[in-house]
Coordinates of C-alpha atoms and ligand atoms in Angstrom, one line a residue:
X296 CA 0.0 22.3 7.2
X297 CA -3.1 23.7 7.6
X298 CA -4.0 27.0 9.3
X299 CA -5.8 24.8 12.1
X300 CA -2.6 22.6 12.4
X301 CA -0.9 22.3 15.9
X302 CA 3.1 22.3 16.3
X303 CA 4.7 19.5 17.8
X304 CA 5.8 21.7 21.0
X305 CA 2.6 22.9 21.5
X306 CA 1.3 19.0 21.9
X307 CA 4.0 17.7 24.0
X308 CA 3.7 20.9 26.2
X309 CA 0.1 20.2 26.7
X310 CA 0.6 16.5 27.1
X311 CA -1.0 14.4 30.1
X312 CA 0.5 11.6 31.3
X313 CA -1.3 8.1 31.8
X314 CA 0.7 4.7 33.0
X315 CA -2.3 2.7 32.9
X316 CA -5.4 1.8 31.0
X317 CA -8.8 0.8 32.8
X318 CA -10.8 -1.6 31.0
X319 CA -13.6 -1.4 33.3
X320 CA -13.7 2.4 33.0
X321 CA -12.4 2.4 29.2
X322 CA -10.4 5.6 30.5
X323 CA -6.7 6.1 31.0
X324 CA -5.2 6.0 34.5
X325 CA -2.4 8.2 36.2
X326 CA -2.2 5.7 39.0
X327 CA -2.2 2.0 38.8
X328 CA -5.3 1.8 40.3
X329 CA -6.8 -1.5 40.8
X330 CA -7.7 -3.6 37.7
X331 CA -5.7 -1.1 35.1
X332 CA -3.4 -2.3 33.3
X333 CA -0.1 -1.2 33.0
X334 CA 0.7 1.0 29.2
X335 CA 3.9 -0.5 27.7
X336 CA 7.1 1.4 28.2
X337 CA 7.6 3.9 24.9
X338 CA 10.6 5.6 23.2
X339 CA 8.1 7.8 22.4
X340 CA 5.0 9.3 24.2
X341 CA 1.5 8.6 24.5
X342 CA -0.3 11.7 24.5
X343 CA -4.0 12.2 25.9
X344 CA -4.1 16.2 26.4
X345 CA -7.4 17.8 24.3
X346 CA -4.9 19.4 22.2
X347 CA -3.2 16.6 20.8
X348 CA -6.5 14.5 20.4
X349 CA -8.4 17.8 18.7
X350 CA -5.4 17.8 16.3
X351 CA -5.6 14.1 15.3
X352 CA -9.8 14.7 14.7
X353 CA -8.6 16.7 11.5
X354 CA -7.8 16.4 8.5
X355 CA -7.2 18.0 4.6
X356 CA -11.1 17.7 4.0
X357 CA -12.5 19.1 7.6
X358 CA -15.9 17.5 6.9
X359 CA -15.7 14.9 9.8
X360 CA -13.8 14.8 13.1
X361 CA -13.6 11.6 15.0
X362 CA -11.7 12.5 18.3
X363 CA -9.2 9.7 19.4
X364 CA -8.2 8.7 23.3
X365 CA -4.7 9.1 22.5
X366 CA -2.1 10.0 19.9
X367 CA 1.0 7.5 20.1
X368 CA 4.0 9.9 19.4
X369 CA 6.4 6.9 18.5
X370 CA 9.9 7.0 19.5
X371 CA 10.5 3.8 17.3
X372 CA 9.3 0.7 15.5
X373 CA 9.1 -0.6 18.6
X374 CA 6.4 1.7 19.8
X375 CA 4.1 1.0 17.1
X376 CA 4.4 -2.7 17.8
X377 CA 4.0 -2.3 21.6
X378 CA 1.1 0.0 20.8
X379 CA -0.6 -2.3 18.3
X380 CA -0.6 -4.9 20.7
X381 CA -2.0 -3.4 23.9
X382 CA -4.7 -2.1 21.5
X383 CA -5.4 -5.7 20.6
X384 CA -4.9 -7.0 23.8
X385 CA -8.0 -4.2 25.0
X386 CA -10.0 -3.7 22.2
X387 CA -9.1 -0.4 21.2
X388 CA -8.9 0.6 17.3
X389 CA -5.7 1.8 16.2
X390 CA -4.8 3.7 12.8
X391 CA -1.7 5.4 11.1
X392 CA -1.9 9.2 10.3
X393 CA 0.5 11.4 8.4
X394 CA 1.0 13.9 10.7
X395 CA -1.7 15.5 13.8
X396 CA -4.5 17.7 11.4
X397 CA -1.8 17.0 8.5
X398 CA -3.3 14.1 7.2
X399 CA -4.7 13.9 3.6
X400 CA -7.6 12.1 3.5
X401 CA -10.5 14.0 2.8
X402 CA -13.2 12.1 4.9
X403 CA -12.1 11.4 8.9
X404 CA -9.7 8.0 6.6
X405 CA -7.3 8.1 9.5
X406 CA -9.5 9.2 12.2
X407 CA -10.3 6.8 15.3
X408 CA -13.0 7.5 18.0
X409 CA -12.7 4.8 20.4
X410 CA -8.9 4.5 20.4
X411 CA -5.5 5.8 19.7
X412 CA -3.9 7.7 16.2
X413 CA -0.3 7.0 15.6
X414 CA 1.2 10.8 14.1
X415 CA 4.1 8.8 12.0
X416 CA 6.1 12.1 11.0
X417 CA 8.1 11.0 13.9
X418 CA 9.3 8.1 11.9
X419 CA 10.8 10.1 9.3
X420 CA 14.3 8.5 8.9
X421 CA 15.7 8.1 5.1
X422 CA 18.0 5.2 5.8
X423 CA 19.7 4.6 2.8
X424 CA 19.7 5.8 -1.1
X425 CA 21.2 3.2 -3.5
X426 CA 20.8 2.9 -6.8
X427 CA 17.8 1.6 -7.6
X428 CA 16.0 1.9 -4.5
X429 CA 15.7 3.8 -1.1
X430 CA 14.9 2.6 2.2
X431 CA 12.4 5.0 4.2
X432 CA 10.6 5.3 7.7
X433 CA 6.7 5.7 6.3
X434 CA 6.5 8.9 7.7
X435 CA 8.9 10.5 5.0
X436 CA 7.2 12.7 2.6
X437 CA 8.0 11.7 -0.9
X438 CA 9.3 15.5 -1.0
X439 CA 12.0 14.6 1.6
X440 CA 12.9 11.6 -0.7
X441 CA 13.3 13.4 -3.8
X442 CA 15.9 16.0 -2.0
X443 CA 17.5 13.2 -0.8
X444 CA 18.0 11.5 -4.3
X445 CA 17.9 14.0 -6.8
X446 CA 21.5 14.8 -6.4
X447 CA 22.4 11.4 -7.4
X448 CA 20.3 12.1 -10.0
X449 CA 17.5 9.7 -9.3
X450 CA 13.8 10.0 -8.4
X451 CA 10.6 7.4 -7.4
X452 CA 9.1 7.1 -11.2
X453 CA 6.1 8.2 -10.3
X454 CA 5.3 11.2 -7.9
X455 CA 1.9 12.5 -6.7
X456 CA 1.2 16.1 -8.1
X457 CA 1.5 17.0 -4.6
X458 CA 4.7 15.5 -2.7
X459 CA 4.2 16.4 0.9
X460 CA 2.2 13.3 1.2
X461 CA 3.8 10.8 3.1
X462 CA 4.8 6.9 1.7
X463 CA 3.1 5.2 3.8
X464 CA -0.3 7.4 3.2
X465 CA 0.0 6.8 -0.3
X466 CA 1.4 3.2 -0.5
X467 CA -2.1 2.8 1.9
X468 CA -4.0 4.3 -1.0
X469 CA -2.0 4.2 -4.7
X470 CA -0.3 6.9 -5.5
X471 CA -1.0 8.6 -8.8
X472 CA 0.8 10.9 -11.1
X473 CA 1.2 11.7 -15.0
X474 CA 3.7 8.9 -15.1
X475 CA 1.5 6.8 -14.3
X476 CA 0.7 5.6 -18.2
X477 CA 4.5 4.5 -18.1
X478 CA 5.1 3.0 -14.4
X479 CA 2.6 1.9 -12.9
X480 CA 1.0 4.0 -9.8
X481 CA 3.6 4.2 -6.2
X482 CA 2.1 0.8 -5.3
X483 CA 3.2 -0.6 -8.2
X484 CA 6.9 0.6 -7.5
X485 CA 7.2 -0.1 -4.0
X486 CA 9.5 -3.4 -3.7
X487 CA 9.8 -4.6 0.1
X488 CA 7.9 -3.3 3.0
X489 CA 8.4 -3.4 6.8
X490 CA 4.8 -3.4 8.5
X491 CA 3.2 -4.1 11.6
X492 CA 0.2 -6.1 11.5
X493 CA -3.3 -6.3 13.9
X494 CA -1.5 -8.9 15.2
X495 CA 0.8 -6.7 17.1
X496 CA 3.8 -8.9 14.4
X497 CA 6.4 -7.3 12.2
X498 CA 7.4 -8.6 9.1
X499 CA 9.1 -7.7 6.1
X500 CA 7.5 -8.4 3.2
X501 CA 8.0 -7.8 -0.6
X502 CA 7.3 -9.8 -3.6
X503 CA 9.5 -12.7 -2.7
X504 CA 8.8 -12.8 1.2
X505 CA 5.2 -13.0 2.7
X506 CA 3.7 -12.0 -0.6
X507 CA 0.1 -12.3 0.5
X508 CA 0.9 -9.6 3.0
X509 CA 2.9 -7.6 1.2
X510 CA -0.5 -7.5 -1.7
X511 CA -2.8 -7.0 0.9
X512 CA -0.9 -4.2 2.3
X513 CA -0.1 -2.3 -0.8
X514 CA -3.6 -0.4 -1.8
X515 CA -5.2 -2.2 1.7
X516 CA -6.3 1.4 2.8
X517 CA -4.3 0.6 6.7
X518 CA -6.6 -2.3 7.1
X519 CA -4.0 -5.1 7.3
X520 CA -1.1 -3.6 9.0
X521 CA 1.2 -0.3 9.6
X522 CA 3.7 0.1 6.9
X523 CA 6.6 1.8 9.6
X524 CA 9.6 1.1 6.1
X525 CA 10.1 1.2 2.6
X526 CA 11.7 0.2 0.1
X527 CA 10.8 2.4 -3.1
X528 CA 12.2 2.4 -6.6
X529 CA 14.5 5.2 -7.5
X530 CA 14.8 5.5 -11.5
X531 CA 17.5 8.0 -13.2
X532 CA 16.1 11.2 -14.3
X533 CA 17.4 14.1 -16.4
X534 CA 17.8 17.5 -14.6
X535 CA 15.4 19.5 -16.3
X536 CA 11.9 19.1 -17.3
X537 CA 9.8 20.9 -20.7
X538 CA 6.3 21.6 -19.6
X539 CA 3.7 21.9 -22.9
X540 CA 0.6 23.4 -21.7
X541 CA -2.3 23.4 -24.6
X542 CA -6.1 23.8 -24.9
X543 CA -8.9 21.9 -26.6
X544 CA -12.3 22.5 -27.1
X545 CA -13.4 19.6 -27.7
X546 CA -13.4 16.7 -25.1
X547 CA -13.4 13.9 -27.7
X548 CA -10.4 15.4 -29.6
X549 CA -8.6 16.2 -25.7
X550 CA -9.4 12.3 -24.6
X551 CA -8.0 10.7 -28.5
X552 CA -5.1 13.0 -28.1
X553 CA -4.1 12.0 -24.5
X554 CA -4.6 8.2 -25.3
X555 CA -2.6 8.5 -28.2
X556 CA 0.2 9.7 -26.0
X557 CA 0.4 7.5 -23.3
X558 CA 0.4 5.1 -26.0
X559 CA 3.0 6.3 -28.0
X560 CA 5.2 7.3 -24.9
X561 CA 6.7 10.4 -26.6
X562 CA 6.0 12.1 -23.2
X563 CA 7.6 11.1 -20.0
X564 CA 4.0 12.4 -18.0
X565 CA 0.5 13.1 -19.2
X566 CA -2.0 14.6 -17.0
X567 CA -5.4 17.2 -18.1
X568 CA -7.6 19.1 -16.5
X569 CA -11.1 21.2 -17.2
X570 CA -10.7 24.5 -17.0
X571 CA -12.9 27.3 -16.8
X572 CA -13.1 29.1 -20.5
X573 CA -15.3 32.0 -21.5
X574 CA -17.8 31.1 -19.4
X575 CA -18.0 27.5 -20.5
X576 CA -14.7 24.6 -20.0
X577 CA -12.1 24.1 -22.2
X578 CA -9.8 21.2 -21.1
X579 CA -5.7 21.8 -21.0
X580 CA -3.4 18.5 -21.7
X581 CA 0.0 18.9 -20.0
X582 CA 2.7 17.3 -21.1
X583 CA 6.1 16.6 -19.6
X584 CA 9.1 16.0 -21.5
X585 CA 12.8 15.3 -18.9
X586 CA 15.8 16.0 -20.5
X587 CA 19.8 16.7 -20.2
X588 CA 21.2 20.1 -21.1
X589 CA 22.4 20.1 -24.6
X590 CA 20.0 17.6 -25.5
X591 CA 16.4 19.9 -25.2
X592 CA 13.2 18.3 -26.7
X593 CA 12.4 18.4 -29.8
X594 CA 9.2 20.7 -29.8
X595 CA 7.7 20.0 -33.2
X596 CA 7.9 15.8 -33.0
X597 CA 6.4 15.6 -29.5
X598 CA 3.6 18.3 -30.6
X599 CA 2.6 16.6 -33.8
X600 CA -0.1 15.2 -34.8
X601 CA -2.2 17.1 -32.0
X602 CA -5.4 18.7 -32.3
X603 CA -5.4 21.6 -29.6
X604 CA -6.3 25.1 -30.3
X605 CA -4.1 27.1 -32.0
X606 CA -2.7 30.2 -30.2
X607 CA -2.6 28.3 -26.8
X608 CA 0.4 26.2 -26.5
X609 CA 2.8 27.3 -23.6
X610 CA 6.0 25.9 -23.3
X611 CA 8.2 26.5 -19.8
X612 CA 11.3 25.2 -19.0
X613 CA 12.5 24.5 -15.0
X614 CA 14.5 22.0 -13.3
X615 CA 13.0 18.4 -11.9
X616 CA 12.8 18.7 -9.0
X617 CA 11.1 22.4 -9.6
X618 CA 8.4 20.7 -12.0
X619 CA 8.0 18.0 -9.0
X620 CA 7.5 20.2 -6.5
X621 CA 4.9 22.9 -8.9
X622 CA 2.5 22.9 -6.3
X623 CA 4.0 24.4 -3.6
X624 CA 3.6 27.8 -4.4
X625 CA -0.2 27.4 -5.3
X626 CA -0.4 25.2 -2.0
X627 CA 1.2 28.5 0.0
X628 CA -1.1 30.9 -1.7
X629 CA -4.0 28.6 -0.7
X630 CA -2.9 28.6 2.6
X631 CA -2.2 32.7 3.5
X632 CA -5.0 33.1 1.5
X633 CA -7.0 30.5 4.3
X634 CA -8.9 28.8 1.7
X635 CA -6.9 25.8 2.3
X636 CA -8.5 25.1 5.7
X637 CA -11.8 25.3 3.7
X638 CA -13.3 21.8 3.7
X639 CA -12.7 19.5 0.4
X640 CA -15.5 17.6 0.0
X641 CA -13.1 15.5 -3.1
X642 CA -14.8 13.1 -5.4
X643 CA -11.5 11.4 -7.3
X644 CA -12.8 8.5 -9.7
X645 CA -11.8 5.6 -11.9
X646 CA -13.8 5.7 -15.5
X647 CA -13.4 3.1 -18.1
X648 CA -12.6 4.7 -21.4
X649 CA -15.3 3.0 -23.4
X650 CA -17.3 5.2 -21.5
X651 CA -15.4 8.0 -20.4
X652 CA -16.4 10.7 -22.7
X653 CA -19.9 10.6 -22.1
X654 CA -19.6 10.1 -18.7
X655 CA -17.0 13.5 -18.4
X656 CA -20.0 15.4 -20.6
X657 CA -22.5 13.8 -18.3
X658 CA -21.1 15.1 -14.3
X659 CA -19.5 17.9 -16.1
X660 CA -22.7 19.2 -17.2
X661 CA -24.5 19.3 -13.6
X662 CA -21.0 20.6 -12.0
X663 CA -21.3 24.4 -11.4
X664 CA -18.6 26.8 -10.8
X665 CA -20.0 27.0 -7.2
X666 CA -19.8 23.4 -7.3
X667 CA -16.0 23.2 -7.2
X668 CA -15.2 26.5 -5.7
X669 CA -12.4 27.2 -7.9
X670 CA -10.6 23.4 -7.6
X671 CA -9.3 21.5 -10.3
X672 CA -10.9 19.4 -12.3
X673 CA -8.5 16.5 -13.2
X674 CA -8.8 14.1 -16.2
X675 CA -6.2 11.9 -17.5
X676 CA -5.6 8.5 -18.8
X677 CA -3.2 5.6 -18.0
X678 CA -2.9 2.1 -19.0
X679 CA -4.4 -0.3 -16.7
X680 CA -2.0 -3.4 -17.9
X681 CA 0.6 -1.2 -16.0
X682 CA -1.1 -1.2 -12.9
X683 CA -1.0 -4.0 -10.6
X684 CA -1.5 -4.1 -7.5
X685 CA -4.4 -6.5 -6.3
X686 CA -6.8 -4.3 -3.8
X687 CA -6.5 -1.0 -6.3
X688 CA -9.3 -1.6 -7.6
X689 CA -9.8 -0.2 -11.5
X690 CA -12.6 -0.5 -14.1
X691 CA -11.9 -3.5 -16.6
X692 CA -10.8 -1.6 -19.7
X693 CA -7.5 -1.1 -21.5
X694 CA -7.3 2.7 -20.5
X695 CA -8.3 4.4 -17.5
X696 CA -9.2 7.7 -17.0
X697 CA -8.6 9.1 -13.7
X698 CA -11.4 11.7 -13.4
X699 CA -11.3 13.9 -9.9
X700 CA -13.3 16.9 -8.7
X701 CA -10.9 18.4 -6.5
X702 CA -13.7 21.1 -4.9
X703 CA -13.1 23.6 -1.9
X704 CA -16.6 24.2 -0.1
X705 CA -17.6 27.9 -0.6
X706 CA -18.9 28.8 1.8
X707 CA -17.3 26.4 4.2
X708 CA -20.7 26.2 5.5
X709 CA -22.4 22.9 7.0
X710 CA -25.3 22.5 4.3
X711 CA -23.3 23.3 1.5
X712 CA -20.5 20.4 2.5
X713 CA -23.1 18.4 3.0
X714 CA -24.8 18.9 -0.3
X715 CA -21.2 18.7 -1.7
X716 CA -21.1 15.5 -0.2
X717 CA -24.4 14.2 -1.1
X718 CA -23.3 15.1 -5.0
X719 CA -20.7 12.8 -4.8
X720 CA -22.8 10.3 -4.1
X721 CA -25.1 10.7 -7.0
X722 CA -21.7 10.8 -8.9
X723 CA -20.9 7.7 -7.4
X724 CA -23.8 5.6 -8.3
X725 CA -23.7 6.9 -11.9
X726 CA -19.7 6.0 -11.7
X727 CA -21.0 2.7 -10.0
X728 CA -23.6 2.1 -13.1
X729 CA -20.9 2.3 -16.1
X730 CA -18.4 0.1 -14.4
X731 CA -16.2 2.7 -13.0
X732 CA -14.4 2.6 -9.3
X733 CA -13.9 5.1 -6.9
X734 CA -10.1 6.1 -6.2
X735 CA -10.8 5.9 -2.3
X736 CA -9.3 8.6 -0.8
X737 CA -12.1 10.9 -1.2
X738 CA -15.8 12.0 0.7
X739 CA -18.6 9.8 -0.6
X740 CA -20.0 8.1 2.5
X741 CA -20.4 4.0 1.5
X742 CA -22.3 1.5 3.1
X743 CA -20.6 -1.9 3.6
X744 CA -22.1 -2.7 0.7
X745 CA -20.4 -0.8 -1.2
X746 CA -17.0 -1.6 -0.1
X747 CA -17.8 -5.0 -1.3
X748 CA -18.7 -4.1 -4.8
X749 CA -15.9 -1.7 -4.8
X750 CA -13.1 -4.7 -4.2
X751 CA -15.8 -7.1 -6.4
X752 CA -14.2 -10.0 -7.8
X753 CA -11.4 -9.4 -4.8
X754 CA -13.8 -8.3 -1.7
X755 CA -13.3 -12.2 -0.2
X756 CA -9.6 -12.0 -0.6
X757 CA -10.0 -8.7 1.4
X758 CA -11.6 -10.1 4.2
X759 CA -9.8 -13.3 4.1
X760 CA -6.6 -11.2 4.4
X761 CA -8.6 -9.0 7.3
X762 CA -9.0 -12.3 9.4
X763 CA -5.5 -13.4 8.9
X764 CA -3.9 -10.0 9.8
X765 CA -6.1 -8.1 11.9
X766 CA -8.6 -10.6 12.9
X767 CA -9.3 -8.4 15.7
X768 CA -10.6 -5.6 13.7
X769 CA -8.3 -3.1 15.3
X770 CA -6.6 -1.2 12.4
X771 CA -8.3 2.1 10.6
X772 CA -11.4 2.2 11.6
X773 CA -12.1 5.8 9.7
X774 CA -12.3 3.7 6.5
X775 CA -15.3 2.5 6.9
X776 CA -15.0 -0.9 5.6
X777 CA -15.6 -3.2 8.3
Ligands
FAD903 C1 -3.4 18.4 -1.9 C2 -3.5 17.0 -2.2 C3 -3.0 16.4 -3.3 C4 -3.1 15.1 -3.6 N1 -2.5 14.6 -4.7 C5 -2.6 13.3 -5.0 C6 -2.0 12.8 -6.2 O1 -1.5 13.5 -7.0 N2 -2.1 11.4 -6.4 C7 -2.6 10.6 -5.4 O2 -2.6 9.4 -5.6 N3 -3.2 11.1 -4.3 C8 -3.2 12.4 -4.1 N4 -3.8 12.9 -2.9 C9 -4.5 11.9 -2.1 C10 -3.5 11.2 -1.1 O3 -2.9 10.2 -1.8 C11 -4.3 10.6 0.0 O4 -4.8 11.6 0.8 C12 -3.5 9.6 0.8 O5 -4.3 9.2 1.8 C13 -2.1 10.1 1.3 O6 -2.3 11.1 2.3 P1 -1.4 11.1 3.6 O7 0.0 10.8 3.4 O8 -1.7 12.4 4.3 O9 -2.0 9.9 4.5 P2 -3.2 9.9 5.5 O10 -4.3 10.7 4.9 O11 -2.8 10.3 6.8 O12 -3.6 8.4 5.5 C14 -4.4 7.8 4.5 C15 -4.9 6.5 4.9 O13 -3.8 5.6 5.1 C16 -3.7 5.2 6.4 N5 -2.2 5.3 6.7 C17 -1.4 6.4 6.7 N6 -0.2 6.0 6.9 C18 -0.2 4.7 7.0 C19 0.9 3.7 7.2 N7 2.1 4.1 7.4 N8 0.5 2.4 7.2 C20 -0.8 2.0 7.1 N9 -1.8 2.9 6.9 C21 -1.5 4.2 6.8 C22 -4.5 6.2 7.2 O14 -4.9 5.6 8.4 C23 -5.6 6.5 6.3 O15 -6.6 5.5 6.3 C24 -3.7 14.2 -2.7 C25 -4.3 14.8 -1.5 C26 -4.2 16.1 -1.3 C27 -4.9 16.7 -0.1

């Protein structure tokens, strides 16, 4: 949570209470006055108080706030159906958020000024863990999940680096990790979904039933329908995890080395970074190896062959679940520390390989220190044959590099997010320009435009499945899109 986050208690204490909605007026009625129309009845709560709304205008980056009528506190399924209808029925925008000022996105993604929010950390149910597969409420955080599965030893396959993101959050956007090279992103792993339309309909969809929804859904950035459950592959996982932590100098060696391992799968992830290095960048491979007690990796095979610096290999041993969940303590420094209410004006991108290197050399070269304010700088590759999902849109190449400027603005200052901002735009176009494609969860403001060369060959396919499921236009506005 952030430091400007706001508890549950303290929104329901605050919370006004409407029974009606005025067309005429646009404004929410106490009364059944004449010409409003009666809100639906609710296991959960509609909430209109300044408080509530204030929190739902925020969210990880702090760079735009779009404040909402209402926040729909669901009570159930139900709620979101009811809610997603009466929105159709009167022309208000609707969209899904993680959690009030908890939400991810770094640019106003699940913000909504002329309508409601729906905070889905109410629907937070884990209904049932088998053995290949878990059933969730999209508000679960894939943190909750692991807890849940790890003690029959199983996990998703592929985890963000950061797990208090929720399912539904991520199975809007992708979901990437260093397993990535091996399974695909979370999209690719999700096997059935439950979602509500912009038709106000809920279906159950997977690969077998309602395909075109359940493709148009998975990746579809909330613009189709509300994913309210999951189903999400579980995979069996050894207890304990080797991390090998090495530098290179030199980015052409780093790149070879990491394709060569996603290729030759001797690791189980693969991620990299650029790091800050005597007053220049060096960049660091990480590689994960899972394994059983009695059975530890063995060091000297999964190390060969590579070209990193010698003198700066670390090797750290820690349980799974431990090496899922690395983040936290960084995220909790972040957080006393207050820098992690700072804005985060993120730039995360897609680059081709045939072009990667240059391209890294290129952004990396006009990206200062004050630039990032001390965020990481992620670079790693996967294999795009393992990825697919039809609205994630990736360059055409056999690897991908995923290539992210995580920056904090500092000074959280107007003009310097905005220049920020305005950077990632440049970046953009040159990104644009070699055939690379924006992982969208970021802040680079696009024009319709560019949405459509972003989804380019699939942007009809997009809007043909935006007629058929939310012909209305109701659904996540904050995107940007339509
Ligand atoms: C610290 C940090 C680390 C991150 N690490 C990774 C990473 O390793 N890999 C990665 O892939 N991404 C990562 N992300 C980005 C993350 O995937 C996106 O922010 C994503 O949007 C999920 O965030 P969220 O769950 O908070 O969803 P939100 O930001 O609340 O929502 C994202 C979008 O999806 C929509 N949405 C939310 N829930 C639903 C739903 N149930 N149905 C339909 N639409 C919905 C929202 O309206 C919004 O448009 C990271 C972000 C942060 C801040």
């Amino acid at each position: 949570m952030s430091s400007r986050t706001v508890s549950r208690r303290t929104l329901l204490q605050g919370a006004l209470v409407a029974v009606a909605f005025n067309p005429m007026s646009r404004s929410w009625a106490s009364t059944l006055e004449a010409g409003a129309v009666s809100l639906p009845p609710l296991d959960g709560e509609l909430l209109m108080d300044t408080t509530s709304r204030t929190a739902a205008s925020e969210d990880f980056g702090h760079i735009l706030h779009r404040t909402p009528w209402a926040v729909l506190v669901p009570g159930s399924v139900k709620d979101i159906v009811a809610m997603v209808r009466f929105a159709r029925r009167q022309g208000l925008k609707i969209a899904a958020a993680r959690g009030l000022g908890e939400s991810h996105s770094t640019f106003g993604q699940s913000q909504v000024t002329a309508g409601i929010v729906i905070d889905m950390s109410t629907l937070s149910t884990i209904h049932e863990v088998g053995e290949d597969s878990a059933w969730v409420d999209a508000g679960v955080r894939w943190h909750e999940l692991l807890q849940a599965s790890l003690p029959s030893g199983k996990s998703p396959p592929v985890l963000t680096d950061y797990i208090e993101l929720s399912i539904g959050g991520t199975l809007s956007a992708g979901g990437i990790g260093g397993q990535a090279f091996r399974w695909g992103l979370q999209v690719d792993n999700v096997l059935e979904m439950d979602v509500v339309t912009g038709r106000g309909e809920l279906v159950r969809c997977s690969r077998w039933r309602e395909r075109p929804l359940f493709d148009a859904v998975r990746s579809g950035l909330g613009q189709f329908g509300i994913i309210v459950r999951a189903r999400v592959r579980l995979v069996e996982v050894p207890p304990r995890a080797r991390t090998y932590i090495a530098l290179y100098n030199d980015l052409h060696r780093f790149m070879e080395d990491q394709r060569r391992l996603i290729e030759d799968g001797r690791f189980d992830y693969v991620e990299g970074s650029a790091v800050a290095s005597n007053g220049g960048r060096a960049y660091q491979l990480e590689g994960v190896k899972y394994f059983t007690p009695g059975a530890e990796p063995h060091d000297s095979r999964l190390l060969a062959g590579l070209g990193y610096e010698p003198g700066t290999l670390q090797v750290s041993d820690g349980s799974y679940f431990d090496f899922a969940n690395r983040l936290a303590p960084l995220v909790e420094l972040l957080k006393q520390l207050g820098v992690w209410g700072f804005p985060h004006p993120w730039l995360d991108m897609f680059v081709p390989a045939r072009s990667a290197e240059s391209f890294v050399q290129e952004v990396l070269s006009q990206t200062t220190e004050a630039d990032m304010g001390q965020g990481p700088i992620l670079l790693y590759p996967f294999r795009a044959s393992e990825l697919t999902t039809p609205f994630l849109r990736i360059p055409n190449d056999r690897h991908v590099f995923l290539f992210s400027l995580l920056r904090t603005a500092i000074p959280p200052t107007p003009e310097n997010v905005a220049s920020l901002v305005q950077k990632n735009r440049v970046i953009f176009d040159r990104l644009t320009a070699i055939g690379g494609k924006l992982y969208p969860v970021d802040a680079v403001p696009l024009s319709t435009a560019d949405w459509r060369r972003h989804f380019h060959p699939a942007w009809e396919r997009f809007e043909h499945a935006k007629r058929r499921y939310d012909p209305d236009r109701i659904l996540t506005p904050g995107q940007g899109i339509f």
